[in-house]
PDB file of C-alpha atoms in Angstrom:
ATOM      1  CA  UNK A   1      81.460  87.724 109.783  1.00 38.00           C
ATOM      2  CA  UNK A   2      84.509  85.332 108.397  1.00 37.00           C
ATOM      3  CA  UNK A   3      84.884  84.950 104.714  1.00 38.00           C
ATOM      4  CA  UNK A   4      85.426  81.297 103.321  1.00 36.00           C
ATOM      5  CA  UNK A   5      86.062  79.513 106.686  1.00 33.00           C
ATOM      6  CA  UNK A   6      82.706  78.665 107.407  1.00 34.00           C
ATOM      7  CA  UNK A   7      79.957  81.063 106.776  1.00 33.00           C
ATOM      8  CA  UNK A   8      78.301  81.320 103.725  1.00 30.00           C
ATOM      9  CA  UNK A   9      75.615  83.431 104.182  1.00 32.00           C
ATOM     10  CA  UNK A  10      73.555  83.756 101.684  1.00 34.00           C
ATOM     11  CA  UNK A  11      70.995  81.650 100.199  1.00 34.00           C
ATOM     12  CA  UNK A  12      68.034  82.797  98.809  1.00 35.00           C
ATOM     13  CA  UNK A  13      64.658  81.981  98.509  1.00 35.00           C
ATOM     14  CA  UNK A  14      61.790  80.308  96.836  1.00 37.00           C
ATOM     15  CA  UNK A  15      61.126  79.079  93.400  1.00 36.00           C
ATOM     16  CA  UNK A  16      57.852  78.279  92.316  1.00 35.00           C
ATOM     17  CA  UNK A  17      56.872  75.699  89.696  1.00 38.00           C
ATOM     18  CA  UNK A  18      53.527  76.433  87.606  1.00 38.00           C
ATOM     19  CA  UNK A  19      52.729  79.765  89.180  1.00 36.00           C
ATOM     20  CA  UNK A  20      51.107  82.516  87.324  1.00 38.00           C
ATOM     21  CA  UNK A  21      51.899  86.201  87.084  1.00 37.00           C
ATOM     22  CA  UNK A  22      49.004  87.311  89.135  1.00 40.00           C
ATOM     23  CA  UNK A  23      48.801  90.621  90.655  1.00 48.00           C
ATOM     24  CA  UNK A  24      51.327  91.322  93.426  1.00 51.00           C
ATOM     25  CA  UNK A  25      48.674  90.537  96.428  1.00 54.00           C
ATOM     26  CA  UNK A  26      47.553  87.384  94.705  1.00 59.00           C
ATOM     27  CA  UNK A  27      46.741  84.556  97.158  1.00 62.00           C
ATOM     28  CA  UNK A  28      49.775  82.885  95.385  1.00 64.00           C
ATOM     29  CA  UNK A  29      51.972  85.376  95.892  1.00 74.00           C
ATOM     30  CA  UNK A  30      51.073  86.091  99.396  1.00 81.00           C
ATOM     31  CA  UNK A  31      51.510  82.625 100.223  1.00 80.00           C
ATOM     32  CA  UNK A  32      54.760  82.147  98.708  1.00 85.00           C
ATOM     33  CA  UNK A  33      56.484  85.454 100.294  1.00 90.00           C
ATOM     34  CA  UNK A  34      54.782  84.128 103.847  1.00 92.00           C
ATOM     35  CA  UNK A  35      56.854  81.062 103.209  1.00 92.00           C
ATOM     36  CA  UNK A  36      59.938  82.892 102.417  1.00 93.00           C
ATOM     37  CA  UNK A  37      59.622  85.134 105.276  1.00 94.00           C
ATOM     38  CA  UNK A  38      58.955  82.297 107.510  1.00 95.00           C
ATOM     39  CA  UNK A  39      62.348  80.286 106.004  1.00 94.00           C
ATOM     40  CA  UNK A  40      64.104  83.620 106.470  1.00 94.00           C
ATOM     41  CA  UNK A  41      63.174  83.702 110.171  1.00 96.00           C
ATOM     42  CA  UNK A  42      64.061  80.120 110.790  1.00 95.00           C
ATOM     43  CA  UNK A  43      67.360  80.746 109.107  1.00 94.00           C
ATOM     44  CA  UNK A  44      68.063  83.757 111.325  1.00 94.00           C
ATOM     45  CA  UNK A  45      67.241  81.845 114.455  1.00 94.00           C
ATOM     46  CA  UNK A  46      69.340  78.996 113.733  1.00 93.00           C
ATOM     47  CA  UNK A  47      72.264  81.330 112.889  1.00 92.00           C
ATOM     48  CA  UNK A  48      72.574  79.555 109.429  1.00 91.00           C
ATOM     49  CA  UNK A  49      75.866  79.937 107.816  1.00 87.00           C
ATOM     50  CA  UNK A  50      77.560  80.889 111.225  1.00 85.00           C
ATOM     51  CA  UNK A  51      77.052  84.474 111.109  1.00 84.00           C
ATOM     52  CA  UNK A  52      79.480  84.904 114.435  1.00 81.00           C
ATOM     53  CA  UNK A  53      78.084  87.089 117.204  1.00 86.00           C
ATOM     54  CA  UNK A  54      75.672  89.093 115.149  1.00 89.00           C
ATOM     55  CA  UNK A  55      72.521  89.592 116.794  1.00 93.00           C
ATOM     56  CA  UNK A  56      69.245  88.109 116.233  1.00 94.00           C
ATOM     57  CA  UNK A  57      68.250  91.469 115.058  1.00 93.00           C
ATOM     58  CA  UNK A  58      70.386  91.875 112.640  1.00 92.00           C
ATOM     59  CA  UNK A  59      70.142  88.259 111.082  1.00 92.00           C
ATOM     60  CA  UNK A  60      66.523  88.792 110.753  1.00 95.00           C
ATOM     61  CA  UNK A  61      67.290  91.932 108.839  1.00 94.00           C
ATOM     62  CA  UNK A  62      69.471  89.796 106.473  1.00 94.00           C
ATOM     63  CA  UNK A  63      67.811  86.814 106.189  1.00 95.00           C
ATOM     64  CA  UNK A  64      63.929  87.952 105.709  1.00 95.00           C
ATOM     65  CA  UNK A  65      64.528  90.236 102.981  1.00 94.00           C
ATOM     66  CA  UNK A  66      66.901  88.246 101.383  1.00 95.00           C
ATOM     67  CA  UNK A  67      64.565  85.222 101.351  1.00 95.00           C
ATOM     68  CA  UNK A  68      61.384  87.292 100.196  1.00 94.00           C
ATOM     69  CA  UNK A  69      63.465  88.669  97.264  1.00 94.00           C
ATOM     70  CA  UNK A  70      64.548  85.234  96.606  1.00 93.00           C
ATOM     71  CA  UNK A  71      61.075  84.236  96.203  1.00 91.00           C
ATOM     72  CA  UNK A  72      60.270  86.921  93.710  1.00 92.00           C
ATOM     73  CA  UNK A  73      62.953  86.113  91.533  1.00 94.00           C
ATOM     74  CA  UNK A  74      61.595  82.507  91.865  1.00 91.00           C
ATOM     75  CA  UNK A  75      58.213  83.357  91.020  1.00 87.00           C
ATOM     76  CA  UNK A  76      59.332  85.026  87.795  1.00 91.00           C
ATOM     77  CA  UNK A  77      61.847  82.224  86.835  1.00 92.00           C
ATOM     78  CA  UNK A  78      59.128  79.588  87.542  1.00 86.00           C
ATOM     79  CA  UNK A  79      56.467  81.372  85.380  1.00 83.00           C
ATOM     80  CA  UNK A  80      59.079  81.498  82.485  1.00 89.00           C
ATOM     81  CA  UNK A  81      60.180  77.753  82.732  1.00 87.00           C
ATOM     82  CA  UNK A  82      56.951  76.184  83.015  1.00 78.00           C
ATOM     83  CA  UNK A  83      55.822  78.087  79.935  1.00 82.00           C
ATOM     84  CA  UNK A  84      58.476  75.658  78.427  1.00 86.00           C
ATOM     85  CA  UNK A  85      56.555  72.176  77.384  1.00 79.00           C
ATOM     86  CA  UNK A  86      59.698  69.995  77.306  1.00 85.00           C
ATOM     87  CA  UNK A  87      60.765  71.640  81.026  1.00 84.00           C
ATOM     88  CA  UNK A  88      57.145  71.752  82.901  1.00 73.00           C
ATOM     89  CA  UNK A  89      56.366  67.994  81.588  1.00 75.00           C
ATOM     90  CA  UNK A  90      59.390  66.703  84.131  1.00 85.00           C
ATOM     91  CA  UNK A  91      58.739  67.666  87.475  1.00 82.00           C
ATOM     92  CA  UNK A  92      62.520  67.022  88.077  1.00 91.00           C
ATOM     93  CA  UNK A  93      63.900  69.165  85.091  1.00 92.00           C
ATOM     94  CA  UNK A  94      61.539  71.918  86.106  1.00 90.00           C
ATOM     95  CA  UNK A  95      62.877  71.830  89.972  1.00 92.00           C
ATOM     96  CA  UNK A  96      66.605  71.733  88.559  1.00 94.00           C
ATOM     97  CA  UNK A  97      66.094  74.536  85.912  1.00 94.00           C
ATOM     98  CA  UNK A  98      64.506  76.805  88.470  1.00 93.00           C
ATOM     99  CA  UNK A  99      67.004  76.096  91.299  1.00 95.00           C
ATOM    100  CA  UNK A 100      69.914  76.916  88.640  1.00 95.00           C
ATOM    101  CA  UNK A 101      68.430  79.943  86.843  1.00 95.00           C
ATOM    102  CA  UNK A 102      67.216  81.631  90.163  1.00 95.00           C
ATOM    103  CA  UNK A 103      70.629  80.999  91.949  1.00 95.00           C
ATOM    104  CA  UNK A 104      72.806  82.916  89.508  1.00 95.00           C
ATOM    105  CA  UNK A 105      71.122  86.381  90.023  1.00 95.00           C
ATOM    106  CA  UNK A 106      70.274  85.408  93.589  1.00 95.00           C
ATOM    107  CA  UNK A 107      74.144  85.025  94.095  1.00 95.00           C
ATOM    108  CA  UNK A 108      74.807  88.510  93.071  1.00 94.00           C
ATOM    109  CA  UNK A 109      72.024  90.043  95.337  1.00 95.00           C
ATOM    110  CA  UNK A 110      73.121  88.170  98.318  1.00 94.00           C
ATOM    111  CA  UNK A 111      76.861  89.033  97.797  1.00 93.00           C
ATOM    112  CA  UNK A 112      75.829  92.802  97.473  1.00 93.00           C
ATOM    113  CA  UNK A 113      73.299  92.614 100.415  1.00 92.00           C
ATOM    114  CA  UNK A 114      76.001  91.067 102.854  1.00 91.00           C
ATOM    115  CA  UNK A 115      78.235  93.670 101.821  1.00 89.00           C
ATOM    116  CA  UNK A 116      75.560  96.281 102.979  1.00 89.00           C
ATOM    117  CA  UNK A 117      74.723  94.495 106.153  1.00 86.00           C
ATOM    118  CA  UNK A 118      78.176  93.170 107.337  1.00 85.00           C
ATOM    119  CA  UNK A 119      80.723  94.788 105.058  1.00 84.00           C
ATOM    120  CA  UNK A 120      82.251  94.605 101.750  1.00 76.00           C
ATOM    121  CA  UNK A 121      83.173  91.574  99.913  1.00 80.00           C
ATOM    122  CA  UNK A 122      85.469  91.263  97.295  1.00 87.00           C
ATOM    123  CA  UNK A 123      84.565  89.526  93.982  1.00 88.00           C
ATOM    124  CA  UNK A 124      86.697  86.604  94.381  1.00 91.00           C
ATOM    125  CA  UNK A 125      84.210  85.311  96.894  1.00 91.00           C
ATOM    126  CA  UNK A 126      81.083  84.970  94.322  1.00 92.00           C
ATOM    127  CA  UNK A 127      81.982  81.314  93.931  1.00 92.00           C
ATOM    128  CA  UNK A 128      81.642  81.212  97.745  1.00 92.00           C
ATOM    129  CA  UNK A 129      78.292  82.568  97.896  1.00 92.00           C
ATOM    130  CA  UNK A 130      77.040  80.341  94.563  1.00 95.00           C
ATOM    131  CA  UNK A 131      77.975  77.396  96.749  1.00 94.00           C
ATOM    132  CA  UNK A 132      75.570  78.805  99.675  1.00 93.00           C
ATOM    133  CA  UNK A 133      72.733  80.080  97.229  1.00 95.00           C
ATOM    134  CA  UNK A 134      72.506  77.144  95.317  1.00 95.00           C
ATOM    135  CA  UNK A 135      71.498  74.508  98.058  1.00 94.00           C
ATOM    136  CA  UNK A 136      68.956  76.863  99.624  1.00 94.00           C
ATOM    137  CA  UNK A 137      67.621  77.583  96.237  1.00 94.00           C
ATOM    138  CA  UNK A 138      67.098  73.935  95.710  1.00 94.00           C
ATOM    139  CA  UNK A 139      65.258  73.373  98.761  1.00 94.00           C
ATOM    140  CA  UNK A 140      63.177  76.445  98.589  1.00 93.00           C
ATOM    141  CA  UNK A 141      62.411  75.829  95.023  1.00 92.00           C
ATOM    142  CA  UNK A 142      61.312  72.136  96.164  1.00 91.00           C
ATOM    143  CA  UNK A 143      59.254  73.447  98.775  1.00 89.00           C
ATOM    144  CA  UNK A 144      57.086  76.193  96.544  1.00 86.00           C
ATOM    145  CA  UNK A 145      56.775  73.537  94.115  1.00 84.00           C
ATOM    146  CA  UNK A 146      55.386  70.957  96.356  1.00 81.00           C
ATOM    147  CA  UNK A 147      53.160  73.790  97.877  1.00 77.00           C
ATOM    148  CA  UNK A 148      51.795  74.757  94.497  1.00 76.00           C
ATOM    149  CA  UNK A 149      51.626  71.127  93.156  1.00 75.00           C
ATOM    150  CA  UNK A 150      47.998  70.160  92.059  1.00 77.00           C
ATOM    151  CA  UNK A 151      46.167  67.351  93.562  1.00 83.00           C
ATOM    152  CA  UNK A 152      46.689  63.694  92.754  1.00 85.00           C
ATOM    153  CA  UNK A 153      44.327  62.190  90.033  1.00 89.00           C
ATOM    154  CA  UNK A 154      42.268  59.036  89.532  1.00 91.00           C
ATOM    155  CA  UNK A 155      41.839  57.566  85.479  1.00 89.00           C
ATOM    156  CA  UNK A 156      39.341  56.098  83.660  1.00 88.00           C
ATOM    157  CA  UNK A 157      40.216  52.858  81.774  1.00 87.00           C
ATOM    158  CA  UNK A 158      41.176  52.968  78.175  1.00 87.00           C
ATOM    159  CA  UNK A 159      38.366  52.928  75.710  1.00 84.00           C
ATOM    160  CA  UNK A 160      37.384  49.463  75.003  1.00 83.00           C
ATOM    161  CA  UNK A 161      38.641  48.104  78.110  1.00 86.00           C
ATOM    162  CA  UNK A 162      36.346  46.032  80.712  1.00 88.00           C
ATOM    163  CA  UNK A 163      34.399  47.981  83.185  1.00 84.00           C
ATOM    164  CA  UNK A 164      36.710  48.989  85.950  1.00 87.00           C
ATOM    165  CA  UNK A 165      36.135  47.692  89.534  1.00 90.00           C
ATOM    166  CA  UNK A 166      35.752  50.572  91.705  1.00 93.00           C
ATOM    167  CA  UNK A 167      36.828  49.294  95.371  1.00 95.00           C
ATOM    168  CA  UNK A 168      35.351  52.128  97.141  1.00 95.00           C
ATOM    169  CA  UNK A 169      31.838  51.494  95.850  1.00 94.00           C
ATOM    170  CA  UNK A 170      32.116  48.019  97.598  1.00 93.00           C
ATOM    171  CA  UNK A 171      32.519  50.347 100.867  1.00 93.00           C
ATOM    172  CA  UNK A 172      29.368  52.229 100.264  1.00 94.00           C
ATOM    173  CA  UNK A 173      26.125  51.953 102.664  1.00 94.00           C
ATOM    174  CA  UNK A 174      23.036  50.152 101.501  1.00 94.00           C
ATOM    175  CA  UNK A 175      21.096  53.023 100.819  1.00 94.00           C
ATOM    176  CA  UNK A 176      23.861  54.500  98.113  1.00 95.00           C
ATOM    177  CA  UNK A 177      25.204  51.370  96.876  1.00 94.00           C
ATOM    178  CA  UNK A 178      25.398  51.234  93.106  1.00 93.00           C
ATOM    179  CA  UNK A 179      25.217  54.784  92.805  1.00 94.00           C
ATOM    180  CA  UNK A 180      27.428  56.781  90.411  1.00 95.00           C
ATOM    181  CA  UNK A 181      30.200  58.161  92.873  1.00 96.00           C
ATOM    182  CA  UNK A 182      30.443  62.029  91.867  1.00 97.00           C
ATOM    183  CA  UNK A 183      32.682  63.213  94.825  1.00 97.00           C
ATOM    184  CA  UNK A 184      34.009  62.502  98.111  1.00 97.00           C
ATOM    185  CA  UNK A 185      34.441  64.899 100.953  1.00 96.00           C
ATOM    186  CA  UNK A 186      36.449  65.019 104.060  1.00 94.00           C
ATOM    187  CA  UNK A 187      34.506  66.108 107.303  1.00 92.00           C
ATOM    188  CA  UNK A 188      36.565  65.509 110.496  1.00 87.00           C
ATOM    189  CA  UNK A 189      37.588  61.729 110.476  1.00 88.00           C
ATOM    190  CA  UNK A 190      34.698  60.798 108.042  1.00 95.00           C
ATOM    191  CA  UNK A 191      34.305  61.257 104.278  1.00 96.00           C
ATOM    192  CA  UNK A 192      30.988  62.314 102.766  1.00 96.00           C
ATOM    193  CA  UNK A 193      30.484  60.296  99.522  1.00 97.00           C
ATOM    194  CA  UNK A 194      28.216  62.069  96.978  1.00 97.00           C
ATOM    195  CA  UNK A 195      26.435  59.605  94.554  1.00 96.00           C
ATOM    196  CA  UNK A 196      23.783  59.707  91.906  1.00 96.00           C
ATOM    197  CA  UNK A 197      21.680  57.770  94.813  1.00 96.00           C
ATOM    198  CA  UNK A 198      22.341  60.277  97.600  1.00 95.00           C
ATOM    199  CA  UNK A 199      24.818  60.782 100.220  1.00 95.00           C
ATOM    200  CA  UNK A 200      26.227  59.217 103.192  1.00 95.00           C
ATOM    201  CA  UNK A 201      29.448  59.083 105.559  1.00 95.00           C
ATOM    202  CA  UNK A 202      32.123  56.269 105.705  1.00 95.00           C
ATOM    203  CA  UNK A 203      34.634  56.250 107.902  1.00 95.00           C
ATOM    204  CA  UNK A 204      38.070  56.632 106.099  1.00 95.00           C
ATOM    205  CA  UNK A 205      40.863  58.931 105.019  1.00 94.00           C
ATOM    206  CA  UNK A 206      40.529  60.610 101.670  1.00 94.00           C
ATOM    207  CA  UNK A 207      43.923  59.447 100.536  1.00 91.00           C
ATOM    208  CA  UNK A 208      42.942  56.199 100.984  1.00 94.00           C
ATOM    209  CA  UNK A 209      39.516  56.455  99.481  1.00 95.00           C
ATOM    210  CA  UNK A 210      41.266  58.055  96.196  1.00 94.00           C
ATOM    211  CA  UNK A 211      43.173  54.875  95.897  1.00 93.00           C
ATOM    212  CA  UNK A 212      40.118  52.963  95.663  1.00 96.00           C
ATOM    213  CA  UNK A 213      38.805  55.483  93.550  1.00 95.00           C
ATOM    214  CA  UNK A 214      40.994  54.502  90.520  1.00 94.00           C
ATOM    215  CA  UNK A 215      38.814  53.825  87.243  1.00 94.00           C
ATOM    216  CA  UNK A 216      37.016  56.775  87.697  1.00 94.00           C
ATOM    217  CA  UNK A 217      38.092  60.096  85.917  1.00 94.00           C
ATOM    218  CA  UNK A 218      38.649  62.478  88.878  1.00 95.00           C
ATOM    219  CA  UNK A 219      40.841  64.745  90.595  1.00 94.00           C
ATOM    220  CA  UNK A 220      41.551  66.027  94.179  1.00 93.00           C
ATOM    221  CA  UNK A 221      40.513  69.595  93.585  1.00 93.00           C
ATOM    222  CA  UNK A 222      41.123  70.659  96.989  1.00 91.00           C
ATOM    223  CA  UNK A 223      42.942  69.389 100.103  1.00 88.00           C
ATOM    224  CA  UNK A 224      39.367  68.103 101.326  1.00 92.00           C
ATOM    225  CA  UNK A 225      37.705  67.290  98.007  1.00 95.00           C
ATOM    226  CA  UNK A 226      38.004  64.456  95.337  1.00 96.00           C
ATOM    227  CA  UNK A 227      35.399  64.856  92.398  1.00 96.00           C
ATOM    228  CA  UNK A 228      34.615  63.025  89.354  1.00 96.00           C
ATOM    229  CA  UNK A 229      34.591  64.696  86.119  1.00 95.00           C
ATOM    230  CA  UNK A 230      31.404  63.062  85.200  1.00 94.00           C
ATOM    231  CA  UNK A 231      29.739  64.332  88.638  1.00 95.00           C
ATOM    232  CA  UNK A 232      30.442  68.061  87.617  1.00 95.00           C
ATOM    233  CA  UNK A 233      27.219  70.137  86.413  1.00 95.00           C
ATOM    234  CA  UNK A 234      28.448  73.399  86.323  1.00 94.00           C
ATOM    235  CA  UNK A 235      31.509  75.520  86.951  1.00 94.00           C
ATOM    236  CA  UNK A 236      31.282  78.861  88.975  1.00 93.00           C
ATOM    237  CA  UNK A 237      33.918  81.543  88.655  1.00 90.00           C
ATOM    238  CA  UNK A 238      33.965  84.655  91.074  1.00 86.00           C
ATOM    239  CA  UNK A 239      37.474  86.255  89.903  1.00 81.00           C
ATOM    240  CA  UNK A 240      40.157  84.078  90.594  1.00 77.00           C
ATOM    241  CA  UNK A 241      37.846  81.624  92.645  1.00 86.00           C
ATOM    242  CA  UNK A 242      36.650  78.459  90.967  1.00 92.00           C
ATOM    243  CA  UNK A 243      33.887  76.358  92.332  1.00 94.00           C
ATOM    244  CA  UNK A 244      32.685  72.872  91.028  1.00 96.00           C
ATOM    245  CA  UNK A 245      28.925  72.532  91.251  1.00 96.00           C
ATOM    246  CA  UNK A 246      27.860  68.772  91.402  1.00 96.00           C
ATOM    247  CA  UNK A 247      24.820  67.145  89.959  1.00 95.00           C
ATOM    248  CA  UNK A 248      23.409  67.269  93.241  1.00 94.00           C
ATOM    249  CA  UNK A 249      23.835  70.767  93.957  1.00 95.00           C
ATOM    250  CA  UNK A 250      26.941  70.548  96.505  1.00 95.00           C
ATOM    251  CA  UNK A 251      29.667  72.873  95.731  1.00 95.00           C
ATOM    252  CA  UNK A 252      33.488  71.796  95.603  1.00 95.00           C
ATOM    253  CA  UNK A 253      36.018  74.585  95.927  1.00 93.00           C
ATOM    254  CA  UNK A 254      39.130  74.386  93.552  1.00 93.00           C
ATOM    255  CA  UNK A 255      42.241  75.343  95.205  1.00 87.00           C
ATOM    256  CA  UNK A 256      44.409  77.709  92.899  1.00 81.00           C
ATOM    257  CA  UNK A 257      47.272  75.159  92.235  1.00 81.00           C
ATOM    258  CA  UNK A 258      44.290  73.068  90.626  1.00 88.00           C
ATOM    259  CA  UNK A 259      42.649  75.583  88.516  1.00 87.00           C
ATOM    260  CA  UNK A 260      45.156  75.259  85.571  1.00 81.00           C
ATOM    261  CA  UNK A 261      45.710  71.427  86.107  1.00 83.00           C
ATOM    262  CA  UNK A 262      41.952  70.861  85.452  1.00 88.00           C
ATOM    263  CA  UNK A 263      41.426  73.568  82.741  1.00 85.00           C
ATOM    264  CA  UNK A 264      44.437  71.843  80.804  1.00 79.00           C
ATOM    265  CA  UNK A 265      42.622  68.523  81.317  1.00 82.00           C
ATOM    266  CA  UNK A 266      39.592  69.605  79.875  1.00 86.00           C
ATOM    267  CA  UNK A 267      37.195  70.074  82.897  1.00 87.00           C
ATOM    268  CA  UNK A 268      36.209  73.612  81.728  1.00 85.00           C
TER     269      UNK A 268
END
């Protein structure tokens, strides 16, 4: 491996915004490490930062552990940063903070591990490694924040405002027309709309339906579920798993990134 002539090796791994320090084998952690490992395999496969004639096995031995170790650093930094109100209220500031803070210790880790795998490097190369680590830190921080971002929310009008025109209500089949919309769940190419007058199917994408539900306080609690806050009768917990029981008895799963957001919004 040649020095500052074209092969920065070394970037690092994933930072997470809004993750919680759960157990090492939590779903959040396992997902983050799996993403980091996959990124490491990709970096090794494409021979990122030009590692010369190093065989694939050696590149894998280099990239995968680095990316996973970086994910661990990112987890810790992301948790600490998201506890600061001024930082967590701006996604851009959270991303920039995590990216920069993660890059600093990761640069030292990458420098040391590169010396272990490919031979010693002098301290004068540290700025070179920081330049390699920073963009990968930025990319992985963004990916992890995106993966862990809560679903989109819809909003009720301010107090005293006229009753909103819920566009989706005009699409409902006759038998449930006029009912309060409690939830929408995706089933293949269709949506099941749960209302106070029963449930029925419509042909539509969930993202499009949510755009037409503005005016109802609700949230996408899972990739295949939008739920109105007023439609929730009970919240069930089974360890870290949260399920919303609707007034009609249907159960909507809550994905982990949404638990904290719903709790902060006063859903439970």
